[in-house]
Structures are given as C-alpha cells and as structure tokens.
Coordinates of C-alpha atoms and ligand atoms in Angstrom, one line a residue:
M1 CA -6.2 -12.1 3.9
S2 CA -5.8 -15.0 1.5
Y3 CA -2.9 -14.9 -0.9
T4 CA -1.4 -16.8 -3.8
L5 CA 2.0 -18.4 -4.1
L6 CA 3.6 -18.7 -7.5
S7 CA 6.7 -20.5 -8.5
S8 CA 9.2 -18.1 -10.1
P9 CA 11.0 -19.8 -13.0
L10 CA 14.6 -20.9 -13.0
Q11 CA 16.0 -21.8 -16.4
G12 CA 17.7 -25.2 -16.2
F13 CA 15.7 -26.2 -13.0
T14 CA 12.0 -25.7 -13.1
D15 CA 11.1 -27.5 -16.3
F16 CA 8.0 -29.7 -16.5
R17 CA 9.8 -32.7 -14.9
F18 CA 10.7 -30.7 -11.8
R19 CA 7.3 -29.0 -11.6
K20 CA 5.4 -32.2 -11.8
A21 CA 7.5 -34.0 -9.2
F22 CA 7.5 -30.9 -6.9
N23 CA 3.7 -30.5 -7.1
H24 CA 3.2 -34.2 -6.4
F25 CA 5.5 -34.5 -3.4
F26 CA 5.2 -31.0 -1.8
G27 CA 2.5 -28.8 -3.2
G28 CA 1.8 -25.3 -1.8
I29 CA 2.3 -23.5 -5.1
D30 CA -0.9 -22.2 -6.9
T31 CA 0.7 -21.4 -10.2
F32 CA 4.0 -22.1 -11.9
Y33 CA 5.7 -19.9 -14.5
S34 CA 7.7 -21.8 -17.1
P35 CA 11.3 -20.7 -17.7
Y36 CA 11.5 -18.2 -20.6
I37 CA 11.3 -19.0 -24.3
R38 CA 14.1 -17.2 -26.2
L39 CA 14.1 -17.3 -30.0
N40 CA 17.5 -16.8 -31.4
G41 CA 16.6 -14.7 -34.4
K42 CA 14.5 -17.4 -36.0
L43 CA 10.7 -17.7 -35.7
K44 CA 11.0 -21.3 -34.5
I45 CA 10.2 -22.8 -31.1
K46 CA 13.0 -25.2 -29.9
Q47 CA 11.8 -28.8 -29.1
S48 CA 12.8 -28.4 -25.4
Y49 CA 10.5 -25.4 -25.1
Q50 CA 7.7 -27.3 -26.8
N51 CA 8.1 -30.3 -24.4
D52 CA 8.0 -27.9 -21.5
L53 CA 4.7 -26.4 -22.5
M54 CA 2.9 -29.4 -24.0
L55 CA -0.4 -29.8 -22.1
E56 CA 0.2 -33.5 -21.6
N57 CA 3.3 -32.7 -19.7
N58 CA 1.5 -30.2 -17.4
T59 CA -1.7 -32.0 -16.6
T60 CA -1.6 -31.7 -12.8
L61 CA -0.8 -28.1 -12.4
E62 CA -1.3 -24.6 -13.7
V63 CA 1.4 -23.1 -15.9
I64 CA 2.0 -19.7 -17.4
P65 CA 4.4 -19.6 -20.3
Q66 CA 7.1 -16.9 -20.4
I67 CA 9.0 -15.1 -23.2
I68 CA 12.1 -13.0 -23.3
T69 CA 12.4 -10.6 -26.3
N70 CA 12.5 -7.0 -27.4
D71 CA 11.0 -7.8 -30.8
P72 CA 7.2 -7.3 -31.5
D73 CA 7.2 -10.0 -34.2
E74 CA 8.8 -12.5 -31.9
F75 CA 6.3 -11.7 -29.2
I76 CA 3.4 -12.2 -31.6
F77 CA 4.8 -15.4 -32.9
V78 CA 5.2 -16.9 -29.4
A79 CA 1.8 -15.5 -28.2
K80 CA 0.1 -17.3 -31.1
Y81 CA 2.1 -20.5 -30.4
V82 CA 1.0 -20.6 -26.7
R83 CA -2.5 -19.5 -27.6
D84 CA -2.8 -22.5 -30.0
L85 CA -1.6 -24.8 -27.2
G86 CA -4.5 -23.5 -25.1
Y87 CA -2.8 -21.0 -22.9
T88 CA -4.5 -17.6 -22.4
E89 CA -1.6 -15.7 -20.8
L90 CA 2.0 -14.9 -21.8
N91 CA 4.4 -13.5 -19.2
W92 CA 7.1 -11.1 -20.5
N93 CA 10.5 -11.2 -18.9
L94 CA 12.1 -7.9 -18.3
G95 CA 14.2 -9.2 -15.4
C96 CA 17.0 -11.3 -16.6
P97 CA 20.3 -9.7 -15.5
Y98 CA 22.9 -11.6 -17.5
P99 CA 25.1 -9.4 -19.7
M100 CA 24.5 -11.6 -22.8
V101 CA 20.8 -10.8 -22.5
T102 CA 20.9 -7.2 -21.2
K103 CA 23.6 -6.0 -23.7
S104 CA 21.2 -6.9 -26.5
G105 CA 18.5 -4.8 -24.9
M106 CA 16.5 -7.6 -23.4
G107 CA 15.5 -8.7 -19.9
S108 CA 16.4 -6.0 -17.3
G109 CA 18.3 -4.2 -20.1
L110 CA 15.0 -3.3 -21.7
I111 CA 13.4 -1.5 -18.7
C112 CA 15.2 1.8 -19.6
N113 CA 13.6 1.7 -23.1
P114 CA 9.9 2.5 -22.6
S115 CA 9.4 3.3 -26.3
R116 CA 10.4 -0.3 -27.3
I117 CA 8.3 -1.7 -24.5
D118 CA 5.4 0.3 -26.0
E119 CA 6.0 -1.0 -29.5
V120 CA 5.9 -4.6 -28.3
L121 CA 2.8 -4.1 -26.1
H122 CA 1.0 -2.2 -28.8
K123 CA 1.5 -4.9 -31.3
A124 CA 0.7 -7.7 -28.8
H125 CA -2.6 -6.0 -27.9
N126 CA -3.6 -5.2 -31.5
E127 CA -2.8 -8.5 -33.1
T128 CA -3.5 -11.1 -30.5
D129 CA -6.0 -11.6 -27.7
I130 CA -3.3 -13.0 -25.3
L131 CA -3.4 -11.7 -21.8
V132 CA 0.0 -10.1 -21.1
S133 CA 1.7 -10.1 -17.7
M134 CA 5.2 -8.8 -16.9
K135 CA 8.0 -10.0 -14.7
M136 CA 10.5 -7.2 -14.1
R137 CA 13.4 -6.0 -12.0
M138 CA 13.2 -2.3 -11.0
G139 CA 15.8 -1.3 -13.5
Y140 CA 19.2 -2.2 -14.8
E141 CA 21.3 0.8 -13.5
N142 CA 18.9 2.1 -10.9
A143 CA 15.4 1.6 -9.5
Q144 CA 14.2 4.9 -11.1
E145 CA 13.9 3.1 -14.5
I146 CA 10.8 1.2 -13.7
L147 CA 9.1 4.4 -12.5
E148 CA 9.7 5.9 -15.9
A149 CA 8.3 2.8 -17.6
F150 CA 5.1 2.7 -15.6
P151 CA 3.3 5.5 -17.6
I152 CA 3.6 3.3 -20.7
L153 CA 2.7 0.1 -18.9
D154 CA -0.4 1.8 -17.4
N155 CA -1.7 2.3 -21.0
Y156 CA -2.3 -1.5 -21.4
P157 CA -4.6 -3.9 -19.7
L158 CA -1.8 -6.0 -18.2
K159 CA -2.8 -8.8 -15.9
N160 CA -0.1 -7.9 -13.4
I161 CA 3.5 -6.9 -13.0
A162 CA 5.7 -9.2 -10.9
I163 CA 8.7 -7.4 -9.5
H164 CA 11.9 -8.9 -8.4
A165 CA 13.0 -6.2 -6.0
R166 CA 16.5 -5.8 -7.3
I167 CA 18.2 -4.0 -10.2
G168 CA 19.9 -5.9 -13.0
K169 CA 23.4 -4.8 -12.2
Q170 CA 23.2 -6.4 -8.8
L171 CA 22.7 -9.8 -10.5
Y172 CA 21.7 -11.9 -7.4
K173 CA 24.0 -10.1 -5.0
G174 CA 23.1 -7.6 -2.2
P175 CA 19.8 -7.2 -0.5
V176 CA 16.4 -6.7 -2.1
D177 CA 15.4 -3.0 -2.1
L178 CA 12.1 -3.0 -0.2
D179 CA 11.8 0.8 -0.1
A180 CA 12.1 1.0 -3.9
F181 CA 9.5 -1.8 -4.2
E182 CA 7.1 0.2 -1.9
K183 CA 7.5 3.2 -4.3
C184 CA 6.4 1.0 -7.2
I185 CA 3.2 0.2 -5.4
D186 CA 2.2 3.8 -5.4
S187 CA 3.4 4.5 -8.9
T188 CA 1.3 2.3 -11.1
K189 CA -2.3 1.3 -11.5
H190 CA -1.3 -2.3 -12.1
K191 CA -1.5 -5.1 -9.7
L192 CA 2.0 -6.0 -8.4
Y193 CA 3.3 -9.3 -7.3
Y194 CA 6.3 -9.5 -5.0
N195 CA 9.4 -11.5 -5.7
G196 CA 12.8 -11.8 -4.1
D197 CA 14.5 -13.7 -1.3
I198 CA 11.5 -15.5 0.2
T199 CA 13.6 -18.3 1.8
S200 CA 11.7 -19.1 5.0
V201 CA 8.3 -18.9 6.6
E202 CA 9.7 -15.9 8.7
S203 CA 10.9 -14.0 5.7
F204 CA 7.5 -14.6 3.9
I205 CA 5.7 -13.2 7.0
A206 CA 7.9 -10.2 7.2
I207 CA 7.3 -9.3 3.5
K208 CA 3.6 -9.9 3.8
E209 CA 3.4 -7.6 6.9
R210 CA 5.5 -4.9 5.3
F211 CA 3.3 -4.9 2.1
P212 CA -0.3 -5.5 3.2
K213 CA -1.7 -4.6 -0.2
I214 CA 0.3 -7.4 -1.9
D215 CA -1.4 -10.7 -2.1
H216 CA 0.7 -12.5 -4.8
F217 CA 4.2 -13.8 -3.9
M218 CA 6.7 -15.5 -6.1
I219 CA 9.3 -17.9 -4.8
G220 CA 12.3 -19.0 -7.0
R221 CA 15.5 -20.3 -5.4
G222 CA 13.9 -20.8 -2.0
L223 CA 11.6 -23.4 -3.3
I224 CA 14.4 -25.5 -4.7
A225 CA 16.6 -25.1 -1.7
D226 CA 13.7 -26.1 0.5
P227 CA 10.8 -27.7 -1.4
F228 CA 8.7 -27.9 1.8
L229 CA 8.7 -24.1 2.0
P230 CA 5.5 -23.2 0.1
Q231 CA 3.4 -25.8 1.9
M232 CA 4.8 -24.7 5.3
I233 CA 4.0 -21.0 4.4
K234 CA 0.5 -22.1 3.5
N235 CA 0.1 -24.0 6.8
N236 CA 1.7 -21.2 8.7
T237 CA 4.2 -23.5 10.4
S238 CA 8.0 -23.8 10.7
T239 CA 7.7 -27.5 11.6
Y240 CA 8.6 -30.0 8.9
P241 CA 6.5 -33.2 8.4
E242 CA 7.9 -36.1 10.4
D243 CA 8.8 -38.0 7.3
R244 CA 10.6 -35.0 5.8
W245 CA 13.6 -36.8 4.5
S246 CA 11.8 -39.9 3.2
I247 CA 9.5 -37.5 1.2
F248 CA 12.6 -35.7 -0.1
S249 CA 14.3 -39.0 -0.9
E250 CA 11.3 -40.1 -3.1
F251 CA 11.2 -36.7 -4.8
H252 CA 14.9 -36.8 -5.5
D253 CA 14.7 -40.3 -6.9
T254 CA 11.8 -39.3 -9.1
I255 CA 13.6 -36.3 -10.7
Y256 CA 16.8 -38.3 -10.9
K257 CA 15.0 -41.0 -12.9
D258 CA 13.2 -38.6 -15.2
Y259 CA 16.4 -36.6 -16.0
D260 CA 18.4 -39.7 -16.4
E261 CA 16.0 -41.0 -19.0
Y262 CA 16.1 -37.7 -20.8
L263 CA 19.8 -36.9 -20.6
S264 CA 22.3 -39.3 -22.2
G265 CA 25.3 -40.6 -20.2
P266 CA 26.6 -40.2 -16.7
T267 CA 28.2 -36.7 -17.1
P268 CA 25.0 -34.8 -18.1
I269 CA 22.9 -36.3 -15.3
K270 CA 25.7 -35.7 -12.8
M271 CA 25.9 -32.0 -13.8
K272 CA 22.1 -31.7 -13.7
M273 CA 21.9 -33.2 -10.2
L274 CA 24.9 -31.2 -9.0
G275 CA 23.1 -28.0 -10.0
F276 CA 20.1 -29.1 -7.9
W277 CA 22.3 -30.0 -5.0
E278 CA 23.7 -26.5 -4.9
F279 CA 20.2 -25.6 -3.8
F280 CA 19.2 -28.8 -1.9
S281 CA 22.4 -28.7 0.2
Q282 CA 21.3 -25.4 1.7
S283 CA 18.6 -27.1 3.7
T284 CA 20.9 -29.9 5.1
S285 CA 22.7 -29.5 8.4
N286 CA 26.1 -29.0 6.7
P287 CA 25.6 -27.5 3.3
Q288 CA 29.3 -27.4 2.3
K289 CA 29.9 -31.0 3.3
T290 CA 26.8 -32.1 1.5
Y291 CA 27.7 -30.4 -1.7
K292 CA 31.3 -31.6 -1.6
A293 CA 30.1 -35.2 -1.1
I294 CA 27.9 -35.0 -4.2
K295 CA 30.6 -33.2 -6.2
K296 CA 33.1 -36.0 -5.3
A297 CA 30.9 -38.8 -6.5
S298 CA 32.5 -39.8 -9.7
N299 CA 29.9 -42.2 -11.1
P300 CA 26.2 -43.0 -10.7
V301 CA 26.8 -45.7 -8.1
K302 CA 28.9 -43.4 -6.0
Y303 CA 26.3 -40.6 -6.5
K304 CA 23.5 -42.8 -5.2
Q305 CA 25.6 -43.9 -2.2
A306 CA 26.4 -40.2 -1.4
V307 CA 22.7 -39.3 -1.6
A308 CA 21.7 -42.2 0.6
Q309 CA 24.4 -41.2 3.2
I310 CA 23.3 -37.6 3.2
I311 CA 19.6 -38.5 3.7
N312 CA 20.3 -41.1 6.3
A313 CA 22.5 -38.7 8.3
E314 CA 19.7 -36.1 8.1
M315 CA 17.1 -38.7 9.2
R316 CA 19.2 -39.6 12.3
R317 CA 19.5 -36.0 13.5
Ligands
FMN1 C1 19.6 -20.0 -12.5 C2 18.5 -19.0 -12.5 C3 17.6 -19.1 -13.6 C4 16.6 -18.2 -13.7 N1 15.7 -18.2 -14.8 C5 14.7 -17.4 -14.9 C6 13.7 -17.4 -16.0 O1 13.8 -18.2 -16.9 N2 12.7 -16.5 -16.0 C7 12.5 -15.6 -15.0 O2 11.6 -14.9 -15.0 N3 13.4 -15.6 -13.9 C8 14.4 -16.4 -13.9 N4 15.2 -16.4 -12.8 C9 14.9 -15.4 -11.7 C10 14.0 -16.1 -10.6 O3 12.8 -16.5 -11.2 C11 13.7 -15.1 -9.5 O4 13.0 -14.0 -10.0 C12 14.9 -14.6 -8.7 O5 15.8 -15.7 -8.4 C13 14.5 -13.9 -7.4 O6 13.6 -14.6 -6.7 P1 14.1 -15.6 -5.5 O7 14.9 -14.8 -4.5 O8 12.8 -16.1 -4.9 O9 14.9 -16.7 -6.1 C14 16.3 -17.2 -12.7 C15 17.2 -17.2 -11.6 C16 18.3 -18.1 -11.5 C17 19.1 -18.1 -10.3

C-alpha cells in the first residue's frame, strides 16, 4: 500500500530555510507543516511567521500552515491570512505540551475542553472556506480526553487528525502509547495520521505493520537527527548513500550560511547550530563527543574546524 510521509513541525528548527535545504539535499517528504503561528493577544502576524509562509520562500515544496489558539477570532484571522497567501488548509495544534501554552488552555491543554473546540470549529466553518486539519496529542492528563472530543470533531468536515501518540503531561518522555492510538482509530470517522518516535526504517515498518489502516505518517525529531531517514523509508533500505557525509556536509553548510545571513553576530548562529547539533549528533558514531566538540567551539572559525573534523572522522569510518 502506498503511503505519505509528512514533516512534523519543530518550532525553531523546521522553518523555510531548513525545509528548502532539507528538500533539496535529502527529499522523501511529501508535505511539510510549518511551525505554529501564535498570536499574542493581537490580531497581527509577526514578520518571522510571514517570512516562513511567503510563497516565494516555499517554491520547491508543499507546506501546510499551522496555528495554535483557543480563540475563534484568532483562528478566523489567521485562516483569512493564509487563504490570501494562497493556502487552502490550516492545521490546528492541540498537541503542544509546554506549561506556558497548556496553562492558558491551548495546545494539549485544550483537548479536555470540547465545547471550546466546538466554538472555534463552528466559527471556522461558518466564516471561512479554509480546510481544517488537526494535530493533537491524546489528552493532557490521560488518553481518554481525545475520545471525549471525537464526537464534536466528528461533526465537522476536517481533512484529517494527526495524532502524536502521547499525552501532554509526558512532554517528550516515556514511550508512545500505541494501544491508546489504536483505540482512536475505532473511535472517530476522521482519517488519522500517525506521529511519534519514527526514528529509523525499522521503527517505521513496525508502526506501519501494527496499523495497516494508517497511510499517513509524520516524522519530527527523527528527520533532523537523520535527514536521510525519509528517503531511506521511501526506498525501503537501511543503507546510506555512499556519499552520505559529503551530502550532509553540503546541507550543513547551506543552512549555516542561510542562518548566518539572517541572524546577526556569532552568538545567535552558534546557538542556532548547537540546537541542530543536539539532533545531528545522534546519527554520528559518538553523539556525546560530537555534541561536546561543537559546544566547545568558541568562535565561527573553531566551529567550522569542529564540523570538518566530525565529518572527516565519520567519512573515514
Ligand atoms: C523543539 C520542538 C518544537 C516543536 N514545535 C512544534 C510545532 O510548532 N508544532 C507542532 O505541531 N509540533 C511541534 N513539535 C512536536 C513535533 O512536531 C512532533 O509532534 C513530536 O516531536 C513527536 O514526533 P517525533 O517523535 O517524530 O518527533 C515540536 C517538538 C519539539 C521537540
């Protein structure tokens, strides 16, 4: 059975610069979600969100914009904004687990509030023609919450519901709950996408075999840790291309250059790349040593030397 691979968004990582370079050097992803737009009480879209969604910054790939909110007016405002840009779909985030978000009744903190979900969806479907899709966890406190939200969700023509098979209170710890995800499949009329801990070709195959009815899979952290993963899944192989590290090196240099041009000064670019290396290091032969070497590099020259050393060592292996 054919299937679709989607890039699950990571705020601070998978912006248009990353997506473009990723798609150019690796591929394997059919559709990318943008990290969420969050309005902070004002009906105004920050410049960085605008840049992320501008069509000219996303010419080579398909993007679906995302919003996080619990306010019907904010939803409508952002829906109209993305509609005007030419997008036809808006993804609604009910997954974010961070206390700053959940305590104000957003992200996974909204799953337990079906009447508010109803208000937002009602207005969205009455006042815009945007196609709405959802990205959810299974609850904040427990995985029962989503089951209680489904009867409301089933009243709307949602495109799909992507489920990260954890609850909010877990943050990113502990295993995904595949039994609870299975229950979701039988409890809604909507099409479900699977998300959570696809980090290798083997883990993808295991999920696919466990859920034969699912044909859309989202990969978040696994794609940054190993950018070859989506293409290897598509090719059904665990073998890397022979020029693995030279491709990675070109990719690295491309995003480094793009972020360096955008961020001002050595500290912001260092912090940005260090964030990426938390993930990249995981697919090197000694993750801790790799990360430490990057962390220690105290200026751009030393950083570039550290990267070259890491890549040369991997090439020689
Ligand atoms: C740093 C970070 C930022 C994230 N930002 C977003 C976001 O903006 N929107 C969203 O839907 N999910 C966000 N997520 C969640 C991921 O998209 C994904 O659902 C989650 O990591 C589970 O999938 P994975 O195991 O494949 O990473 C974020 C996760 C992390 C770790």
